[in-house]
Coordinates of C-alpha atoms in Angstrom, one line a residue:
M1 CA 89.5 -99.6 216.1
S2 CA 88.4 -99.2 212.5
Y3 CA 88.7 -95.8 210.7
T4 CA 87.0 -96.9 207.4
R5 CA 84.3 -94.5 206.2
K6 CA 81.6 -94.9 203.6
G7 CA 79.7 -92.5 201.4
Q8 CA 80.7 -89.4 199.5
G9 CA 82.7 -86.5 200.8
R10 CA 80.7 -84.0 202.8
E11 CA 80.7 -80.2 202.3
R12 CA 81.1 -77.8 205.1
K13 CA 79.5 -74.4 205.0
D14 CA 80.7 -71.4 206.9
S15 CA 77.5 -69.5 206.2
D16 CA 75.5 -71.6 208.6
G17 CA 77.9 -71.0 211.5
S18 CA 78.8 -74.7 211.9
S19 CA 82.5 -74.0 211.2
Q20 CA 84.8 -71.8 213.2
K21 CA 88.4 -71.0 213.7
F22 CA 90.4 -73.1 216.2
V23 CA 94.0 -74.2 216.8
Y24 CA 95.6 -77.6 217.7
D25 CA 99.1 -78.0 219.1
L26 CA 100.9 -80.7 217.2
E27 CA 103.9 -80.6 219.5
N28 CA 106.3 -80.8 216.6
S29 CA 106.9 -79.0 213.3
C30 CA 104.7 -80.2 210.5
N31 CA 105.8 -80.6 206.9
S32 CA 102.5 -81.7 205.2
I33 CA 98.8 -82.4 205.9
C34 CA 96.1 -84.3 204.0
T35 CA 92.5 -85.2 204.6
N36 CA 90.6 -88.3 203.8
R37 CA 87.8 -88.6 201.2
E38 CA 85.1 -87.4 203.6
E39 CA 87.3 -84.7 205.1
S40 CA 86.5 -86.0 208.5
L41 CA 90.1 -86.9 209.3
V42 CA 93.4 -85.1 208.7
A43 CA 96.9 -86.6 208.8
A44 CA 99.9 -84.4 209.8
V45 CA 103.5 -85.5 209.2
G46 CA 107.0 -84.1 209.8
R47 CA 110.4 -85.0 210.9
K48 CA 109.2 -86.0 214.4
L49 CA 105.5 -86.0 213.7
F50 CA 102.9 -88.5 212.4
K51 CA 99.4 -88.0 213.8
V52 CA 95.9 -88.6 212.6
L53 CA 93.2 -86.2 213.9
K54 CA 89.4 -86.1 213.7
I55 CA 87.9 -82.9 212.5
F56 CA 84.9 -81.6 214.5
P57 CA 83.1 -78.3 213.9
D58 CA 84.8 -76.7 216.9
Q59 CA 88.0 -78.7 217.5
F60 CA 90.5 -81.3 216.4
E61 CA 90.7 -84.6 218.4
L62 CA 93.7 -87.0 218.3
V63 CA 92.8 -90.4 216.8
A64 CA 96.2 -92.0 216.4
N65 CA 99.8 -91.1 217.0
L66 CA 101.8 -93.5 214.7
R67 CA 105.1 -92.5 216.3
D68 CA 103.9 -93.7 219.7
L69 CA 106.2 -96.7 219.7
P70 CA 109.3 -97.8 221.6
H71 CA 112.3 -95.7 220.7
K72 CA 114.1 -98.6 219.1
Q73 CA 111.3 -99.1 216.5
I74 CA 111.3 -95.5 215.4
N75 CA 113.3 -95.1 212.1
L76 CA 113.4 -92.8 209.1
N77 CA 110.2 -94.3 207.8
Y78 CA 108.4 -92.3 210.4
S79 CA 110.0 -89.0 209.3
S80 CA 108.2 -87.7 206.2
N81 CA 108.2 -84.9 203.7
D82 CA 104.7 -85.6 202.4
V83 CA 101.6 -87.6 203.1
Q84 CA 98.7 -88.6 200.9
W85 CA 95.4 -90.3 201.7
N86 CA 94.0 -93.0 199.5
P87 CA 91.1 -91.4 197.5
K88 CA 88.9 -94.5 198.1
D89 CA 90.2 -96.3 201.2
D90 CA 90.1 -94.2 204.4
A91 CA 92.3 -96.7 206.2
Q92 CA 95.3 -96.4 203.8
L93 CA 97.9 -93.6 203.9
A94 CA 101.1 -93.2 201.9
T95 CA 104.1 -91.2 203.1
A96 CA 107.3 -90.0 201.6
P97 CA 110.2 -90.5 204.0
T98 CA 113.6 -88.9 203.7
N99 CA 115.4 -92.2 203.1
G100 CA 114.1 -92.7 199.5
C101 CA 111.4 -95.2 200.3
V102 CA 107.6 -94.9 200.0
V103 CA 105.6 -96.3 202.9
L104 CA 102.0 -97.5 202.9
W105 CA 100.1 -97.5 206.2
D106 CA 97.0 -99.3 207.2
L107 CA 95.1 -97.7 210.1
N108 CA 92.9 -100.7 210.5
K109 CA 95.8 -103.0 211.6
R110 CA 95.3 -104.2 215.1
S111 CA 99.0 -104.1 215.9
K112 CA 100.5 -100.9 217.3
S113 CA 102.7 -100.5 214.2
K114 CA 100.5 -99.5 211.3
T115 CA 103.1 -100.1 208.5
C116 CA 101.5 -102.0 205.6
H117 CA 104.2 -102.1 203.0
I118 CA 107.5 -100.4 202.2
F119 CA 108.7 -99.7 198.7
E120 CA 112.4 -99.9 199.1
N121 CA 115.3 -99.1 196.7
I122 CA 113.1 -97.3 194.3
H123 CA 114.8 -93.9 194.8
Q124 CA 118.4 -93.0 195.6
R125 CA 117.6 -89.8 197.4
A126 CA 114.7 -88.3 199.4
V127 CA 111.1 -88.5 198.0
N128 CA 109.6 -85.0 197.9
K129 CA 106.0 -85.5 196.8
L130 CA 103.4 -88.2 196.3
S131 CA 100.2 -88.2 194.3
Y132 CA 97.4 -90.8 194.2
H133 CA 95.5 -91.4 190.9
P134 CA 92.1 -89.9 191.5
H135 CA 90.2 -92.7 189.7
E136 CA 92.5 -95.7 190.3
P137 CA 93.2 -95.7 194.0
N138 CA 95.9 -98.4 193.8
I139 CA 98.1 -96.2 191.6
L140 CA 100.6 -94.0 193.4
L141 CA 103.1 -91.6 191.9
S142 CA 106.3 -90.5 193.7
G143 CA 108.8 -87.8 192.8
S144 CA 112.3 -87.7 194.2
Q145 CA 115.4 -85.6 194.5
D146 CA 117.2 -88.2 192.3
C147 CA 115.4 -86.8 189.2
T148 CA 113.1 -89.8 188.8
M149 CA 109.4 -90.5 189.2
N150 CA 107.9 -93.9 189.9
C151 CA 104.5 -95.3 189.3
L152 CA 103.6 -97.7 192.1
D153 CA 100.8 -100.3 192.4
S154 CA 99.8 -100.6 196.0
R155 CA 97.7 -103.7 195.3
S156 CA 100.5 -105.7 193.7
Q157 CA 103.1 -103.8 195.7
T158 CA 105.3 -103.4 192.7
R159 CA 106.8 -100.6 190.6
T160 CA 105.0 -100.4 187.2
A161 CA 106.9 -97.6 185.5
E162 CA 109.8 -95.2 185.9
Y163 CA 110.1 -91.7 184.4
K164 CA 113.3 -89.7 184.2
G165 CA 113.1 -85.9 184.5
P166 CA 115.7 -83.2 183.6
D167 CA 116.4 -82.3 187.3
S168 CA 115.3 -83.0 190.9
V169 CA 111.5 -83.4 191.1
R170 CA 109.9 -81.0 193.5
D171 CA 106.3 -81.8 192.9
V172 CA 104.1 -84.3 191.0
K173 CA 100.3 -84.2 190.5
F174 CA 97.9 -86.4 188.7
S175 CA 95.2 -84.7 186.6
P176 CA 91.8 -84.8 188.2
H177 CA 90.0 -84.7 184.9
F178 CA 88.6 -87.8 183.1
A179 CA 89.8 -86.4 179.8
H180 CA 93.4 -86.4 181.0
E181 CA 93.1 -89.3 183.6
N182 CA 96.5 -90.7 182.5
Y183 CA 98.3 -87.4 182.6
F184 CA 100.4 -86.0 185.4
A185 CA 102.4 -82.8 185.9
A186 CA 105.9 -82.5 187.3
A187 CA 107.8 -79.4 188.5
Y188 CA 111.6 -79.5 188.6
E189 CA 114.6 -77.8 190.3
N190 CA 115.7 -76.2 187.0
G191 CA 112.4 -74.3 186.6
M192 CA 110.9 -76.6 184.0
V193 CA 107.3 -78.0 184.2
Q194 CA 106.4 -81.1 182.2
I195 CA 103.2 -83.0 181.3
W196 CA 103.5 -86.8 181.1
D197 CA 101.3 -89.7 180.0
R198 CA 101.9 -92.5 182.5
R199 CA 101.4 -95.1 179.8
F200 CA 104.4 -93.8 177.9
G201 CA 107.5 -93.3 179.9
E202 CA 110.1 -92.4 177.2
S203 CA 109.5 -88.7 177.1
A204 CA 107.1 -85.9 178.3
L205 CA 104.2 -84.9 176.2
K206 CA 104.8 -81.1 176.8
Q207 CA 107.3 -79.0 178.7
W208 CA 107.9 -75.4 179.3
S209 CA 110.1 -73.2 181.4
F210 CA 108.6 -69.9 182.5
H211 CA 110.4 -69.6 185.8
N212 CA 113.7 -67.9 186.5
G213 CA 114.8 -70.4 189.1
P214 CA 113.5 -73.7 190.6
A215 CA 109.8 -74.5 190.2
Y216 CA 108.7 -75.8 193.6
C217 CA 105.0 -76.7 193.0
C218 CA 102.3 -77.2 190.4
D219 CA 98.5 -77.8 190.5
W220 CA 95.8 -78.6 187.9
H221 CA 92.7 -76.5 187.8
P222 CA 89.8 -78.5 189.4
E223 CA 87.2 -77.4 186.8
H224 CA 89.1 -76.2 183.7
E225 CA 91.2 -79.0 182.4
Q226 CA 93.2 -76.7 180.1
W227 CA 94.7 -74.7 183.0
I228 CA 97.7 -75.7 185.1
M229 CA 99.7 -73.4 187.4
S230 CA 103.2 -73.6 188.8
A231 CA 105.3 -71.5 191.2
G232 CA 108.8 -71.2 192.4
R233 CA 111.7 -69.3 193.9
D234 CA 111.3 -66.4 191.4
K235 CA 108.2 -65.3 193.5
M236 CA 105.9 -65.8 190.6
V237 CA 102.8 -68.0 190.1
K238 CA 102.3 -68.9 186.4
V239 CA 98.9 -70.0 185.1
C240 CA 99.3 -71.7 181.7
D241 CA 96.9 -73.0 179.0
I242 CA 98.0 -76.4 177.7
T243 CA 95.3 -77.0 175.1
Q244 CA 97.2 -75.6 172.2
G245 CA 100.2 -77.1 170.6
R246 CA 102.4 -74.6 172.4
V247 CA 101.8 -73.9 176.1
K248 CA 100.6 -70.3 176.6
E249 CA 101.0 -68.2 179.7
V250 CA 97.6 -66.9 180.7
Y251 CA 98.1 -65.1 184.1
T252 CA 101.1 -64.2 186.3
V253 CA 100.8 -63.5 190.0
H254 CA 103.7 -61.6 191.7
A255 CA 104.1 -62.8 195.3
L256 CA 106.3 -61.2 198.0
F257 CA 108.4 -64.2 198.6
S258 CA 109.4 -67.5 196.9
V259 CA 106.3 -69.7 196.6
A260 CA 106.5 -73.2 198.0
R261 CA 102.9 -74.3 197.8
V262 CA 100.0 -73.4 195.4
K263 CA 96.5 -74.7 195.2
W264 CA 93.3 -73.6 193.6
R265 CA 90.5 -72.4 195.8
P266 CA 87.4 -74.7 195.2
F267 CA 84.5 -73.3 193.2
H268 CA 86.3 -70.0 192.3
K269 CA 87.8 -70.0 188.8
F270 CA 90.3 -67.2 189.4
H271 CA 91.3 -67.8 193.0
I272 CA 94.6 -69.4 193.9
T273 CA 96.2 -70.0 197.3
S274 CA 99.9 -69.8 198.1
C275 CA 102.5 -69.9 200.9
S276 CA 106.2 -69.6 201.3
H277 CA 108.6 -71.8 203.4
I278 CA 111.0 -68.8 204.0
L279 CA 110.4 -65.5 205.7
D280 CA 106.7 -65.6 205.6
N281 CA 103.9 -66.8 207.9
V282 CA 101.0 -65.9 205.7
V283 CA 98.7 -67.9 203.6
A284 CA 97.6 -65.6 200.7
I285 CA 94.6 -66.0 198.5
W286 CA 95.0 -64.3 195.1
D287 CA 92.7 -63.4 192.3
V288 CA 94.8 -64.0 189.2
R289 CA 93.2 -60.9 187.6
R290 CA 94.7 -58.7 190.3
P291 CA 98.3 -60.0 190.4
Y292 CA 100.0 -57.6 192.7
I293 CA 97.9 -57.6 195.9
P294 CA 96.2 -60.6 197.5
Y295 CA 92.4 -60.9 197.5
C296 CA 92.7 -61.9 201.2
S297 CA 95.2 -63.5 203.6
F298 CA 95.6 -65.4 206.8
A299 CA 98.4 -64.5 209.2
E300 CA 97.6 -66.6 212.2
H301 CA 100.9 -68.5 212.4
S302 CA 104.0 -67.3 214.1
D303 CA 106.4 -69.1 211.8
D304 CA 106.7 -70.2 208.2
V305 CA 103.6 -71.9 206.8
T306 CA 104.6 -75.4 205.4
D307 CA 101.3 -76.6 203.9
F308 CA 97.6 -76.0 203.7
L309 CA 94.4 -77.4 202.2
W310 CA 90.8 -76.4 201.6
L311 CA 87.9 -78.3 203.2
N312 CA 85.6 -76.3 201.0
D313 CA 85.7 -72.9 199.5
N314 CA 85.2 -71.2 202.9
V315 CA 87.3 -73.3 205.3
L316 CA 91.1 -73.7 205.2
L317 CA 93.5 -75.9 207.2
S318 CA 97.1 -74.8 207.5
C319 CA 100.2 -76.1 209.3
S320 CA 103.5 -74.4 210.1
K321 CA 106.9 -74.7 211.7
D322 CA 105.3 -73.2 214.8
K323 CA 103.8 -76.7 215.5
K324 CA 100.3 -75.4 215.1
L325 CA 97.4 -76.8 213.0
I326 CA 94.8 -74.1 212.4
Q327 CA 91.3 -74.2 210.9
Q328 CA 90.6 -70.7 209.4
I329 CA 87.4 -69.2 208.0
I330 CA 87.4 -67.0 204.8
S331 CA 85.1 -64.5 206.4
E332 CA 87.7 -63.7 209.1
A333 CA 90.6 -63.3 206.6
E334 CA 92.4 -60.0 206.3
R335 CA 91.8 -57.8 203.2
P336 CA 95.0 -56.1 202.2
A337 CA 93.3 -54.1 199.5
D338 CA 91.2 -52.3 202.2
R339 CA 94.4 -50.7 203.5
A340 CA 95.9 -49.8 200.1
T341 CA 95.7 -46.1 199.1
P342 CA 94.1 -45.4 195.7
T343 CA 96.3 -42.4 195.1
G344 CA 100.0 -41.7 194.7
L345 CA 102.3 -38.7 194.9
S346 CA 106.0 -38.3 194.0
F347 CA 108.5 -35.4 193.7
K348 CA 111.5 -35.4 191.5
V349 CA 114.7 -33.9 192.6
D350 CA 114.2 -30.9 190.3
G351 CA 110.8 -30.1 191.9
A352 CA 108.5 -31.7 189.3
L353 CA 105.5 -33.4 190.8
T354 CA 103.7 -36.5 189.6
H355 CA 100.2 -37.5 190.9
A356 CA 98.2 -40.6 190.2
C357 CA 94.6 -40.9 191.3
G358 CA 91.6 -43.2 190.5
D359 CA 89.1 -41.6 188.2
Y360 CA 86.2 -42.4 190.5
L361 CA 87.9 -40.1 193.1
I362 CA 88.3 -37.3 190.6
H363 CA 84.6 -37.3 189.6
R364 CA 83.5 -36.7 193.2
N365 CA 84.8 -33.2 192.8
K366 CA 83.5 -30.3 190.7
P367 CA 84.2 -30.3 187.0
S368 CA 86.6 -27.4 187.5
S369 CA 88.9 -29.7 189.5
L370 CA 89.5 -32.1 186.5
A371 CA 91.9 -29.8 184.7
G372 CA 95.2 -31.4 183.8
Y373 CA 93.9 -35.0 184.2
G374 CA 94.1 -37.5 181.4
S375 CA 92.4 -40.9 181.2
S376 CA 94.2 -44.2 181.3
R377 CA 93.4 -47.1 179.0
H378 CA 94.3 -49.7 181.6
P379 CA 92.7 -50.4 185.0
M380 CA 94.9 -49.4 187.9
Q381 CA 93.1 -51.2 190.7
F382 CA 90.0 -53.1 191.9
R383 CA 87.5 -51.3 194.1
K384 CA 84.8 -52.6 196.4
N385 CA 81.5 -53.8 195.0
E386 CA 79.1 -52.3 197.6
G387 CA 76.3 -54.8 196.5
D388 CA 78.6 -57.8 197.3
P389 CA 78.9 -58.2 201.2
Y390 CA 81.5 -61.0 200.9
Q391 CA 83.5 -59.1 198.2
Q392 CA 83.8 -62.1 196.0
R393 CA 83.8 -59.9 192.9
F394 CA 85.7 -56.8 192.0
L395 CA 84.8 -53.7 190.0
F396 CA 87.4 -52.3 187.6
S397 CA 88.5 -48.8 188.1
R398 CA 90.4 -46.4 185.8
S399 CA 93.1 -44.1 186.9
S400 CA 94.8 -41.0 185.7
L401 CA 98.5 -39.9 185.9
S402 CA 99.5 -36.3 185.7
E403 CA 102.9 -34.6 185.9
Y404 CA 103.3 -30.9 186.8
T405 CA 106.4 -29.1 185.8
E406 CA 105.3 -25.4 186.0
S407 CA 107.9 -22.9 187.2
D408 CA 106.1 -22.5 190.5
L409 CA 107.4 -26.0 191.4
R410 CA 110.9 -25.6 190.1
E411 CA 112.3 -23.4 192.9
N412 CA 114.2 -26.3 194.4
Q413 CA 111.6 -27.0 197.0
F414 CA 112.9 -30.6 197.3
V415 CA 116.2 -29.4 198.6
T416 CA 114.6 -26.8 200.9
C417 CA 112.2 -29.4 202.2
A418 CA 115.1 -31.8 202.9
K419 CA 117.0 -29.1 204.8
L420 CA 114.1 -28.1 207.0
Y421 CA 112.8 -31.6 207.8
K422 CA 114.3 -33.5 210.8
L423 CA 114.8 -37.3 211.0
D424 CA 116.4 -37.6 214.4
G425 CA 117.4 -35.7 217.5
M426 CA 113.9 -35.7 219.0
S427 CA 111.3 -38.2 220.1
L428 CA 109.1 -39.6 217.4
F429 CA 106.2 -37.4 218.5
E430 CA 108.3 -34.2 218.4
L431 CA 109.8 -35.1 215.0
C432 CA 106.3 -35.5 213.5
D433 CA 105.1 -32.3 215.1
H434 CA 108.1 -30.3 213.9
N435 CA 107.9 -31.6 210.3
H436 CA 104.2 -31.0 210.3
K437 CA 104.5 -27.4 211.3
N438 CA 107.4 -26.2 209.3
R439 CA 106.7 -23.2 207.1
L440 CA 107.7 -24.9 203.9
V441 CA 104.5 -27.0 203.8
G442 CA 102.5 -23.8 204.0
L443 CA 104.5 -22.3 201.1
L444 CA 104.0 -25.4 199.0
K445 CA 100.3 -25.3 199.7
K446 CA 100.0 -21.7 198.6
K447 CA 101.8 -22.3 195.4
M448 CA 100.2 -25.6 194.5
R449 CA 96.7 -24.2 194.9
K450 CA 97.3 -22.1 191.8
I451 CA 98.2 -25.0 189.6
L452 CA 96.8 -28.3 191.1
P453 CA 93.2 -29.6 191.0
G454 CA 91.2 -29.6 194.2
T455 CA 91.5 -33.3 194.6
L456 CA 95.2 -33.2 195.0
V457 CA 95.1 -30.4 197.6
Q458 CA 92.5 -32.4 199.5
Y459 CA 94.8 -35.5 199.3
L460 CA 97.8 -33.5 200.6
T461 CA 95.7 -32.2 203.5
S462 CA 94.6 -35.8 204.4
L463 CA 98.2 -36.8 204.6
N464 CA 99.0 -34.0 207.1
M465 CA 101.2 -32.2 204.6
T466 CA 99.4 -28.9 205.0
I467 CA 98.7 -26.6 208.0
K468 CA 96.0 -24.2 208.6

């Protein structure tokens, strides 16, 4: 059977209802996924996995299981860390096994084994990542744990160049832009990121080290050739501008866990996507202008997410250690910002009270309730744009921070509150009821009404900190 496809890549739309969420059981843990040029096929590889699936609007269908061979023929070449589809030939795949080889596969071969060619003895340790040249489909780049990168020619089946990095190579990526068609980026175990010209293998063109720990991944911006991002164990995603003589850090996103994969969301200049291989089963989409809370997230997997890719700006494929391949739709993603409170309240041990609140909440009240509030010069949060049903854009909001240190709050209420409140000895319902009804809350309410604006009193009431 031939799997060759002709024509340009198609674009799926979620708005017309043709795409939907669905799940496929891969039966084994998956390390990496990749689609062909038309995005009609997806390859999934892992330690005990090598399958090719066809993508339909409502399901995945198995096309080929390349490990479906007699047990004696299965070797380390069938256990891969990464897979890449040739950008021009839908029948050719490249995989990065754990034995230091790079294997080319031909899906059009009539034999049961689809192995086309094996690049042997080019790396001394496992190959971590592969990258095809976007405009020269016979050029393939490999990055290995042995600190080297190799440029391979799949047509002549030879190694054309070797590049030596400062540490183990965790990711390599060719530039998608014609202006930089000979450039590729590499991320290293020591936290460094380098830009190379494949025509000159002596040294890197540029390098920088903005990470406190290993850099696990990197990606070029698909539209803005001056931007490249990297991420690593320090839980930060760095977006850098490389156009100037010195690389400049433009944006920093603070993730909850170490970041193992990052990719730009298509057609959205400021949106990036990330996942972690440890302690996290979420694919998070970030707006780099809001670095502390994701724009939206997918939490459909039950184990760590290992890889993902975009079919278009609305449809995402993800794989995980839970052996599942899931197609997910952006309209069904969770919105963490919707659950975030726009206000904050904190007591010091001596009884001083600090209150932060968005200015747009303050102005809902009467002018008399604005006493004691100052304005901030920096935006605290993003808020919903009611005219944008898909919430693709954010409106900036200003916030105010006030501290109250009047004598009425300095009667050691913190200690009194700690003594009266109970944390155990009852059921959860009884504890909540007791702490809600204790007389101290009523005393605090009476005193704070004299010195706090009406907004704060309403906020305390909404948190069940007051009683009638």
